[in-house]
Coordinates of C-alpha atoms in Angstrom, one line a residue:
M62 CA 0.0 0.0 0.0
R63 CA 2.9 2.4 0.7
R64 CA 4.4 1.7 -2.7
L65 CA 1.0 2.6 -4.3
L66 CA 0.9 5.8 -2.3
Q67 CA 4.4 6.7 -3.4
L68 CA 3.5 6.0 -7.1
R69 CA 0.4 8.2 -6.7
A70 CA 2.4 11.0 -5.1
Q71 CA 4.9 10.8 -8.0
G72 CA 2.0 10.8 -10.5
R73 CA 3.0 7.4 -12.0
L74 CA 0.1 5.3 -10.5
S75 CA -1.7 3.5 -13.3
R76 CA -4.7 1.2 -13.4
A77 CA -2.5 -1.7 -14.1
H78 CA -0.7 -1.1 -10.8
V79 CA -4.0 -1.1 -8.9
R80 CA -5.2 -4.2 -10.7
L81 CA -2.0 -6.1 -9.9
A82 CA -2.3 -5.1 -6.2
G83 CA -5.8 -6.3 -6.1
E84 CA -4.8 -9.7 -7.5
C85 CA -2.1 -10.0 -5.0
L86 CA -4.3 -9.1 -2.0
G87 CA -7.3 -11.1 -3.3
V88 CA -9.7 -8.1 -3.6
S89 CA -11.3 -6.2 -6.4
E90 CA -9.8 -3.2 -8.1
R91 CA -12.5 -1.0 -6.6
T92 CA -11.6 -2.1 -3.1
V93 CA -7.9 -1.0 -3.7
W94 CA -9.0 2.4 -4.8
R95 CA -11.2 2.8 -1.7
W96 CA -8.2 1.8 0.5
L97 CA -6.0 4.4 -1.2
A98 CA -8.7 7.1 -0.5
Q99 CA -8.8 6.0 3.2
A100 CA -5.0 6.1 3.5
E101 CA -4.8 9.7 2.3
T102 CA -7.1 10.8 5.0
D103 CA -6.0 8.4 7.8
P104 CA -2.3 7.3 7.4
G105 CA -2.8 4.7 10.2
V106 CA -4.7 2.3 7.8
V107 CA -1.6 2.0 5.6
A108 CA -0.2 -0.8 7.7
R109 CA -3.5 -2.7 7.9
P110 CA -5.5 -2.0 4.7
G111 CA -9.2 -3.0 4.9
A112 CA -9.1 -3.6 8.7
R113 CA -12.4 -3.1 10.4
S114 CA -12.9 -0.2 12.7
G115 CA -15.3 -2.1 15.0
E116 CA -16.9 -5.5 15.6
R117 CA -18.5 -7.2 12.7
F118 CA -22.3 -7.3 12.7
E119 CA -23.7 -10.9 13.1
I120 CA -27.1 -12.4 12.9
T121 CA -28.2 -13.3 16.5
T122 CA -31.0 -15.6 17.6
P123 CA -33.6 -12.8 18.0
V124 CA -32.9 -11.6 14.5
R125 CA -33.3 -15.2 13.3
V126 CA -36.7 -15.3 14.9
L127 CA -37.7 -12.1 13.2
L128 CA -36.5 -13.4 9.9
A129 CA -38.7 -16.5 10.4
Y130 CA -41.6 -14.2 11.2
W131 CA -41.1 -12.3 7.9
R132 CA -40.5 -15.6 6.0
G133 CA -36.9 -14.7 5.1
N134 CA -37.7 -11.1 3.9
A135 CA -34.4 -9.5 5.1
S136 CA -35.4 -6.0 3.9
A137 CA -38.6 -6.0 5.9
V138 CA -36.7 -7.1 9.0
H139 CA -34.2 -4.3 8.5
R140 CA -37.1 -1.8 8.2
Q141 CA -38.7 -3.0 11.5
L142 CA -35.3 -2.9 13.3
A143 CA -34.8 0.7 12.2
A144 CA -38.3 1.6 13.2
R145 CA -37.8 0.1 16.7
V146 CA -34.6 2.2 17.2
R147 CA -36.4 5.4 16.1
A148 CA -39.3 4.7 18.4
E149 CA -37.0 4.2 21.3
A150 CA -35.3 7.5 20.5
G151 CA -38.6 9.3 20.6
E152 CA -38.5 10.2 16.9
P153 CA -41.7 10.1 14.8
A154 CA -41.7 6.7 13.0
T155 CA -44.3 5.0 10.8
A156 CA -45.4 1.6 11.8
V157 CA -44.4 -1.3 9.6
P158 CA -47.6 -2.9 8.2
G159 CA -47.9 -6.5 9.3
G160 CA -44.9 -6.2 11.5
A161 CA -44.1 -8.4 14.5
P162 CA -45.0 -7.2 18.0
A163 CA -42.7 -4.6 19.5
D164 CA -41.5 -6.9 22.3
A165 CA -40.3 -9.4 19.7
V166 CA -38.1 -6.9 17.8
P167 CA -34.6 -6.8 19.2
L168 CA -33.1 -3.3 19.9
L169 CA -29.9 -2.8 17.9
D170 CA -27.9 0.3 18.5
P171 CA -26.7 1.2 15.9
V172 CA -28.7 -0.5 13.2
P173 CA -26.4 -1.5 10.4
S174 CA -27.0 -0.4 6.9
L175 CA -29.2 -2.4 4.6
S176 CA -26.2 -3.7 2.5
T177 CA -24.4 -4.7 5.7
F178 CA -27.5 -6.5 7.0
L179 CA -28.0 -8.3 3.8
R180 CA -24.4 -9.3 3.6
A181 CA -24.6 -10.7 7.2
V182 CA -27.7 -12.7 6.3
R183 CA -25.9 -14.3 3.4
R184 CA -22.8 -14.9 5.5
D185 CA -24.4 -16.3 8.7
L186 CA -27.3 -18.2 7.2
T187 CA -26.7 -21.1 4.8
A188 CA -28.6 -21.4 1.6
G189 CA -30.8 -24.2 3.1
E190 CA -31.7 -22.0 6.1
R191 CA -32.7 -19.1 3.8
A192 CA -34.8 -21.5 1.7
A193 CA -36.5 -22.9 4.8
L194 CA -37.3 -19.4 6.1
A195 CA -38.9 -18.4 2.8
H196 CA -40.7 -21.6 1.8
G197 CA -40.8 -23.9 4.9
P198 CA -38.6 -26.6 6.3
E199 CA -39.3 -28.9 3.4
A200 CA -37.5 -26.5 1.0
A201 CA -34.2 -26.9 2.9
R202 CA -34.0 -30.6 1.7
A203 CA -33.1 -29.4 -1.8
R204 CA -29.9 -27.9 -0.4
D205 CA -28.9 -30.9 1.7
V206 CA -26.2 -33.4 0.7
F207 CA -27.1 -37.1 0.8
G208 CA -24.9 -40.1 0.6
K209 CA -25.3 -42.4 -2.4
R210 CA -25.9 -46.1 -1.7
P211 CA -23.5 -48.6 -3.4
R212 CA -24.8 -50.4 -6.4
L213 CA -25.5 -54.0 -5.6
W214 CA -27.3 -56.7 -7.7
R215 CA -30.8 -57.2 -9.0
N216 CA -33.6 -58.1 -6.5
H217 CA -31.4 -57.1 -3.6
T218 CA -33.6 -54.1 -2.7
W219 CA -37.1 -53.1 -3.9
E220 CA -38.9 -49.9 -3.1
A221 CA -42.6 -49.5 -3.0
D222 CA -45.0 -46.5 -2.8
H223 CA -48.4 -45.1 -3.8
V224 CA -48.8 -42.1 -6.1
Q225 CA -52.0 -40.3 -6.9
A226 CA -52.5 -39.3 -10.5
P227 CA -53.4 -35.6 -10.7
L228 CA -56.2 -36.1 -13.2
L229 CA -59.8 -37.1 -13.2
V230 CA -60.8 -40.5 -14.5
D231 CA -64.3 -41.8 -15.2
A232 CA -64.8 -44.9 -12.9
D233 CA -68.3 -46.3 -13.4
G234 CA -69.9 -42.8 -13.8
D235 CA -67.9 -41.0 -11.1
L236 CA -64.9 -38.8 -11.6
V237 CA -62.1 -40.0 -9.3
R238 CA -58.4 -39.5 -9.0
P239 CA -56.8 -42.9 -9.3
W240 CA -53.8 -44.2 -7.4
V241 CA -50.9 -46.2 -8.8
T242 CA -49.0 -48.7 -6.6
W243 CA -45.7 -50.0 -7.8
F244 CA -42.5 -51.8 -6.9
I245 CA -39.2 -50.9 -8.5
D246 CA -35.8 -52.5 -8.3
T247 CA -33.2 -50.0 -7.0
T248 CA -30.2 -51.5 -8.9
T249 CA -31.6 -51.9 -12.4
K250 CA -34.4 -49.2 -12.1
T251 CA -36.9 -51.9 -13.4
I252 CA -40.5 -51.6 -12.5
T253 CA -41.3 -55.1 -11.4
G254 CA -45.0 -54.8 -10.4
T255 CA -47.9 -52.3 -10.9
A256 CA -51.5 -52.0 -9.6
V257 CA -54.0 -49.3 -10.3
T258 CA -56.8 -48.4 -7.9
P259 CA -59.8 -46.1 -8.7
G260 CA -60.1 -45.0 -5.1
H261 CA -57.8 -44.7 -2.2
P262 CA -55.3 -47.6 -2.1
S263 CA -55.3 -50.3 0.6
R264 CA -53.5 -53.4 1.4
A265 CA -55.3 -55.1 -1.5
S266 CA -53.5 -52.7 -3.9
I267 CA -50.1 -53.7 -2.3
L268 CA -50.9 -57.4 -2.5
A269 CA -51.9 -57.1 -6.2
A270 CA -48.8 -55.1 -7.1
L271 CA -46.6 -57.5 -5.1
R272 CA -48.1 -60.5 -6.9
A273 CA -47.4 -59.0 -10.3
A274 CA -43.9 -58.1 -9.1
V275 CA -43.0 -61.6 -7.9
L276 CA -44.5 -63.5 -10.9
R277 CA -42.3 -63.7 -14.0
S278 CA -44.6 -65.7 -16.2
G279 CA -46.6 -64.4 -19.1
A280 CA -47.3 -60.6 -19.1
Y281 CA -45.5 -60.2 -15.8
G282 CA -42.0 -61.2 -17.0
P283 CA -39.1 -61.2 -17.4
A284 CA -38.3 -59.1 -14.4
G285 CA -39.5 -60.3 -11.0
G286 CA -38.8 -62.9 -8.4
V287 CA -38.4 -62.8 -4.7
P288 CA -36.6 -59.7 -3.3
E289 CA -34.1 -59.8 -0.5
R290 CA -35.2 -56.5 1.0
V291 CA -38.1 -54.1 0.6
R292 CA -38.1 -50.4 1.6
I293 CA -41.5 -48.9 2.5
D294 CA -42.8 -45.9 4.3
R295 CA -44.8 -46.0 7.5
G296 CA -48.3 -46.0 5.9
K297 CA -50.8 -48.1 7.8
D298 CA -51.5 -50.2 4.7
F299 CA -47.8 -51.1 4.2
L300 CA -47.5 -51.9 7.9
S301 CA -50.7 -53.9 8.1
K302 CA -50.5 -57.5 9.5
T303 CA -51.4 -58.9 6.1
V304 CA -48.7 -57.1 4.1
L305 CA -46.0 -57.7 6.7
G306 CA -47.0 -61.3 6.9
M307 CA -46.7 -61.6 3.1
F308 CA -43.1 -60.1 3.2
G309 CA -42.3 -62.5 6.0
A310 CA -43.6 -65.5 4.0
L311 CA -41.4 -64.4 1.1
G312 CA -38.4 -64.1 3.3
A313 CA -37.8 -60.5 2.5
D314 CA -36.5 -58.0 5.1
V315 CA -38.6 -54.9 5.5
D316 CA -37.1 -51.4 6.1
D317 CA -39.9 -49.2 7.4
L318 CA -38.4 -45.8 6.9
P319 CA -39.0 -42.9 9.4
A320 CA -41.7 -40.4 8.6
Y321 CA -41.1 -37.4 6.3
S322 CA -37.9 -38.9 4.8
P323 CA -38.6 -39.5 1.1
H324 CA -34.9 -39.2 0.3
L325 CA -34.3 -42.6 1.9
K326 CA -36.3 -44.2 -0.9
G327 CA -35.2 -41.9 -3.7
T328 CA -35.6 -44.5 -6.5
V329 CA -39.4 -44.8 -6.2
E330 CA -39.8 -41.1 -5.4
S331 CA -37.9 -40.3 -8.7
L332 CA -40.3 -42.7 -10.4
N333 CA -43.3 -40.8 -9.0
R334 CA -42.0 -37.5 -10.3
A335 CA -41.1 -39.0 -13.7
A336 CA -44.6 -40.5 -14.0
D337 CA -46.2 -37.1 -13.2
R338 CA -44.1 -35.3 -15.8
M339 CA -43.9 -37.9 -18.6
L340 CA -47.3 -39.7 -18.2
F341 CA -49.9 -37.9 -16.2
A342 CA -49.3 -34.5 -17.7
A343 CA -49.9 -35.8 -21.2
L344 CA -53.3 -37.4 -20.4
P345 CA -56.6 -35.6 -20.7
G346 CA -58.1 -34.4 -17.4
Y347 CA -54.8 -33.4 -15.9
T348 CA -55.6 -31.0 -13.1
V349 CA -52.3 -29.3 -12.3
T350 CA -52.2 -27.1 -15.4
P351 CA -54.9 -24.4 -14.9
A352 CA -57.8 -24.9 -17.2
P353 CA -59.0 -22.0 -19.4
R354 CA -61.5 -19.7 -17.7
R355 CA -64.0 -20.0 -20.6
V356 CA -64.6 -22.7 -23.1
K357 CA -66.0 -21.3 -26.3
N358 CA -67.3 -24.6 -27.6
P359 CA -68.0 -27.4 -25.1
S360 CA -67.5 -30.0 -27.8
D361 CA -63.8 -29.0 -28.0
S362 CA -63.1 -30.1 -24.4
T363 CA -61.6 -33.6 -24.2
P364 CA -63.7 -36.1 -22.2
P365 CA -61.9 -37.8 -19.3
L366 CA -60.4 -41.2 -19.7
T367 CA -62.3 -44.2 -18.4
F368 CA -60.6 -46.3 -15.8
T369 CA -59.9 -49.0 -18.3
E370 CA -58.2 -46.6 -20.7
F371 CA -56.2 -45.1 -17.8
T372 CA -55.0 -48.5 -16.7
T373 CA -54.0 -49.3 -20.2
E374 CA -51.9 -46.1 -20.4
V375 CA -50.2 -46.8 -17.1
L376 CA -49.2 -50.4 -18.1
A377 CA -48.0 -49.2 -21.6
W378 CA -45.9 -46.5 -20.0
T379 CA -44.5 -49.1 -17.5
R380 CA -43.4 -51.3 -20.5
W381 CA -41.9 -48.3 -22.2
W382 CA -40.0 -47.4 -19.0
N383 CA -38.6 -51.0 -18.8
T384 CA -37.8 -51.6 -22.4
E385 CA -37.1 -48.2 -24.1
H386 CA -36.3 -45.6 -21.5
R387 CA -32.6 -45.1 -20.9
P388 CA -31.9 -43.4 -17.5
S389 CA -28.6 -41.6 -17.1
A390 CA -27.7 -43.8 -14.1
L391 CA -27.6 -46.9 -16.4
A392 CA -25.1 -45.5 -18.9
G393 CA -27.3 -45.5 -21.9
R394 CA -28.9 -48.9 -21.3
T395 CA -32.6 -49.8 -20.6
P396 CA -33.6 -51.3 -17.3
I397 CA -34.4 -54.6 -18.9
E398 CA -31.0 -54.7 -20.5
V399 CA -29.3 -54.1 -17.2
W400 CA -31.6 -56.7 -15.6
Q401 CA -30.9 -59.4 -18.1
S402 CA -27.1 -58.7 -18.1
D403 CA -27.0 -59.3 -14.3
P404 CA -25.9 -63.0 -13.6
T405 CA -27.4 -63.0 -10.1
P406 CA -29.7 -66.1 -9.7
L407 CA -33.4 -65.5 -9.1
S408 CA -35.8 -67.0 -6.6
D409 CA -39.2 -67.8 -8.0
L410 CA -42.4 -69.0 -6.4
P411 CA -45.0 -71.2 -8.1
E412 CA -48.2 -69.3 -8.9
A413 CA -50.3 -71.8 -6.9
D414 CA -48.2 -71.1 -3.8
L415 CA -48.2 -67.4 -4.4
W416 CA -52.0 -67.4 -4.7
G417 CA -52.4 -68.6 -1.1
L418 CA -50.0 -66.1 0.3
M419 CA -51.8 -63.1 -1.2
L420 CA -55.0 -63.9 0.7
E421 CA -56.1 -63.3 4.2
D422 CA -57.1 -66.2 6.4
D423 CA -60.4 -65.8 8.2
G424 CA -59.0 -67.6 11.2
R425 CA -62.1 -69.9 11.8
V426 CA -63.2 -73.3 10.8
R427 CA -66.7 -73.1 9.3
K428 CA -69.1 -75.7 8.0
L429 CA -70.8 -76.0 4.6
T430 CA -74.6 -76.0 4.8
S431 CA -77.3 -76.4 2.3
H432 CA -77.1 -72.6 1.8
G433 CA -73.4 -72.6 1.2
V434 CA -70.8 -71.1 3.6
R435 CA -71.8 -68.1 5.8
W436 CA -69.2 -65.3 6.2
R437 CA -69.8 -61.8 7.7
G438 CA -73.5 -62.4 7.9
R439 CA -73.9 -63.3 4.2
D440 CA -74.1 -66.6 2.3
Y441 CA -71.6 -67.6 -0.4
I442 CA -72.2 -70.5 -2.9
G443 CA -70.3 -72.2 -5.6
G444 CA -71.1 -75.0 -8.1
W445 CA -68.4 -77.3 -6.6
M446 CA -70.2 -77.4 -3.2
A447 CA -72.8 -79.9 -4.5
G448 CA -72.9 -82.9 -2.3
Q449 CA -70.5 -81.5 0.3
A450 CA -72.8 -80.0 2.9
G451 CA -71.5 -80.6 6.4
R452 CA -67.9 -80.4 5.5
N453 CA -65.5 -78.2 7.6
V454 CA -63.8 -75.5 5.6
R455 CA -61.7 -72.3 6.0
I456 CA -62.1 -69.0 4.2
R457 CA -59.4 -67.0 2.6
H458 CA -60.2 -63.7 0.9
M459 CA -58.6 -60.6 -0.7
P460 CA -58.9 -57.5 1.5
H461 CA -62.0 -55.4 0.7
H462 CA -63.0 -57.9 -2.0
D463 CA -66.2 -59.3 -0.4
H464 CA -68.0 -60.2 -3.7
E465 CA -66.1 -63.5 -3.8
I466 CA -64.0 -65.7 -1.4
E467 CA -61.8 -68.7 -1.7
V468 CA -62.7 -71.8 0.3
C469 CA -60.1 -74.3 1.5
D470 CA -60.1 -77.4 3.7
P471 CA -58.8 -77.1 7.3
A472 CA -55.4 -78.3 6.0
G473 CA -55.2 -75.3 3.6
H474 CA -55.9 -77.1 0.3
H475 CA -57.9 -75.0 -2.1
L476 CA -61.4 -76.3 -2.8
G477 CA -62.9 -73.6 -5.0
T478 CA -64.3 -70.1 -5.3
A479 CA -67.6 -69.0 -3.8
H480 CA -69.6 -66.0 -4.8
L481 CA -72.2 -63.9 -3.0
A482 CA -75.5 -65.7 -3.1
D483 CA -77.9 -62.8 -3.2
A484 CA -75.9 -60.3 -5.1
A485 CA -77.7 -57.1 -6.2
T486 CA -78.6 -56.7 -9.9
P487 CA -77.0 -53.9 -12.0
E488 CA -80.4 -52.1 -11.9
Q489 CA -80.5 -52.2 -8.1
L490 CA -76.9 -51.0 -7.9
D491 CA -77.7 -48.0 -10.2
A492 CA -80.8 -47.1 -8.2
L493 CA -78.8 -47.3 -4.9
R494 CA -76.0 -45.2 -6.4
R495 CA -78.5 -42.6 -7.6
A496 CA -80.1 -42.5 -4.1
R497 CA -76.8 -42.0 -2.5
T498 CA -75.8 -39.3 -4.9
A499 CA -79.1 -37.4 -4.3
R500 CA -78.6 -37.7 -0.6
A501 CA -75.1 -36.4 -0.7
R502 CA -76.2 -33.5 -3.0
R503 CA -79.0 -32.6 -0.6
L504 CA -76.6 -32.6 2.4
R505 CA -74.2 -30.4 0.5
E506 CA -76.9 -27.9 -0.4
E507 CA -78.1 -27.8 3.2
A508 CA -74.6 -27.3 4.5
K509 CA -74.1 -24.5 1.9
K510 CA -77.2 -22.8 3.0
A511 CA -76.2 -23.1 6.6
E512 CA -72.8 -21.6 5.8
A513 CA -74.4 -18.7 4.0
L514 CA -76.5 -18.0 7.0
R515 CA -73.4 -17.9 9.2
R516 CA -71.2 -15.9 6.8
Q517 CA -71.7 -12.2 6.7
R518 CA -70.4 -10.2 3.8
Y519 CA -69.0 -6.7 4.2
A520 CA -68.2 -3.9 1.8
P521 CA -64.4 -3.4 1.0
A522 CA -62.9 -0.3 2.7
T523 CA -60.2 2.0 1.4
T524 CA -60.3 4.4 4.4
P525 CA -60.5 3.7 8.2
T526 CA -64.3 3.3 8.6
A527 CA -66.7 1.1 10.5
P528 CA -67.5 -2.2 8.7
Q529 CA -70.5 -1.9 6.4
R530 CA -72.6 -5.1 6.2
L531 CA -73.9 -6.0 2.8
G532 CA -77.4 -7.4 2.1
A533 CA -79.2 -5.0 4.5
V534 CA -83.0 -4.9 4.4
T535 CA -85.4 -2.2 5.5
A536 CA -87.5 -2.4 8.6
A537 CA -90.7 -2.6 6.5
E538 CA -89.3 -5.5 4.5
A539 CA -88.2 -7.3 7.7
E540 CA -91.7 -6.9 9.3
L541 CA -93.4 -8.1 6.2
E542 CA -91.3 -11.2 5.9
L543 CA -91.7 -12.0 9.6
D544 CA -95.4 -11.6 9.4
A545 CA -95.6 -13.9 6.4
A546 CA -93.5 -16.5 8.2
A547 CA -95.7 -16.3 11.3
H548 CA -98.9 -17.0 9.4
S549 CA -97.6 -19.6 6.9
D550 CA -97.1 -22.5 9.2
L551 CA -100.3 -22.4 11.3
A552 CA -101.7 -25.5 9.5
A553 CA -98.6 -27.4 10.6
L554 CA -99.2 -26.4 14.2
A555 CA -102.8 -27.4 14.3
L556 CA -103.6 -30.4 16.5
P557 CA -106.2 -33.1 15.5
G558 CA -107.9 -32.8 18.9
L559 CA -108.9 -29.2 18.3
I560 CA -111.4 -30.2 15.7
A561 CA -114.4 -32.2 17.0
P562 CA -115.0 -35.5 15.1
A563 CA -118.2 -36.1 13.2
P564 CA -121.0 -37.9 15.0
P565 CA -121.0 -41.7 14.5
P566 CA -123.7 -43.3 12.4
E567 CA -127.0 -44.2 14.2
D568 CA -126.6 -48.0 13.7
W569 CA -123.3 -48.0 15.6
N570 CA -123.1 -49.2 19.2
T571 CA -121.5 -46.1 20.6
P572 CA -119.9 -46.2 24.1
A573 CA -121.5 -44.0 26.7
S574 CA -118.3 -41.9 27.0
L575 CA -118.5 -40.9 23.3
R576 CA -122.4 -40.4 23.2
P577 CA -123.6 -36.8 22.9
A578 CA -125.2 -35.4 26.1
D579 CA -128.6 -34.8 24.4
E580 CA -128.9 -38.3 23.0
P581 CA -131.3 -40.5 25.0
R582 CA -129.8 -43.4 26.9
P583 CA -131.1 -47.0 26.4
G584 CA -133.9 -47.9 28.8
T585 CA -135.1 -44.3 29.4
A586 CA -138.8 -43.3 29.4
E587 CA -138.5 -41.7 26.0
E588 CA -137.2 -44.9 24.5
T589 CA -139.9 -47.1 26.0
R590 CA -142.6 -44.7 24.9

């Protein structure tokens, strides 16, 4: 710095000298020029250029709390800090709209400049902390660093999850958002099994997808087999006794991951995001993209897919993912190519054995009667039951599928399928569905009317005025409506006892308690005469 001052005093200081000094000191050219200006006014800074005159401002815990209140808006925090200092000094200061309470604002004396405050925020808070302040704790995960698991062999680890398709599908006349349940091999990125459910998924969806994942025959192959380990979340359907018993029967270890940790099963989470962007977004009825406010021609709008068409699209996309898609992690190969090039031996189960594992056991020994087998208060029959009344049987069933059951002997050997004896006809089901829809519509309308009675609307205000209620009525209108209401329901309040009944016919044998007072009694002088 002294050499630069000497060159400047001699008039030989050039921009090249300043640039070279900045490169040696690790600062910008503008900083060197500022140091030179300071050295001319204060020769004491020549020995220590850029030294701070006081302590550096740091973000303290109360300031962090205020940043959280303002959702990471550092400029708003600085305005409120400055307003607090001016208020303490007795100076006139305008209140910060929407600011935190005064007792929650720390008193800083002096308040640093805005540039110093912003620089301290960037220095003392990490990028993840700033993202969490602005968008919530979940946004900080994008700034975290996670370890990468080593690549193992096929069928070493599977991951399973549900994903709801953000589109509307026509399922038997109702518009629903379907769910997709799938298993994926983490090593080869191969989707081994898929199941689609119109409503909310259950353990039946998991069992159906797991059966498709384990089988390798026909349309289910060639990927599949028995996995060594399965990663799942802590959903109650995945942790149900039936699903855990199935994994135990297959000999697969289960990793139930902690809550709110999707990064621990990143393969299936990546599959969910890929399906949303590559499959669901291209189908009609996608609800994430805002629909146009007005449709000029209603015939131009695309009707929603049926559930059958949606299932066909999902299965076709699954085949494309396995046979044509080339993820970057597989070095230009498809998942099926990686799967088939892996020499690891596979463990298969016969389809007959797998069938029994996918069903729940009723846990009781029942007896066949002339009406079939009774389960949950209803009778189930099958053609194979002829001549076998009185035989002891056990029932196995798919969860939530009560239209049919599987009947076995006490030793577990399958005897046959039984269907609900008195099943409703399609016409009865349609009438029941219409009645339920009408009831639900009526309840919604009643709830809407009740909410309208509770909700009061007020006029918008641009100046500090008292609230002005909308929908006001005049006193005459109120009296007229109340008078009409008071006289409209008198017929409903009338009691039958207030109107005297007609006299009974003369040929009736009327009891004495019901006979009019002026009517002569039997045996009187008038009657004998």
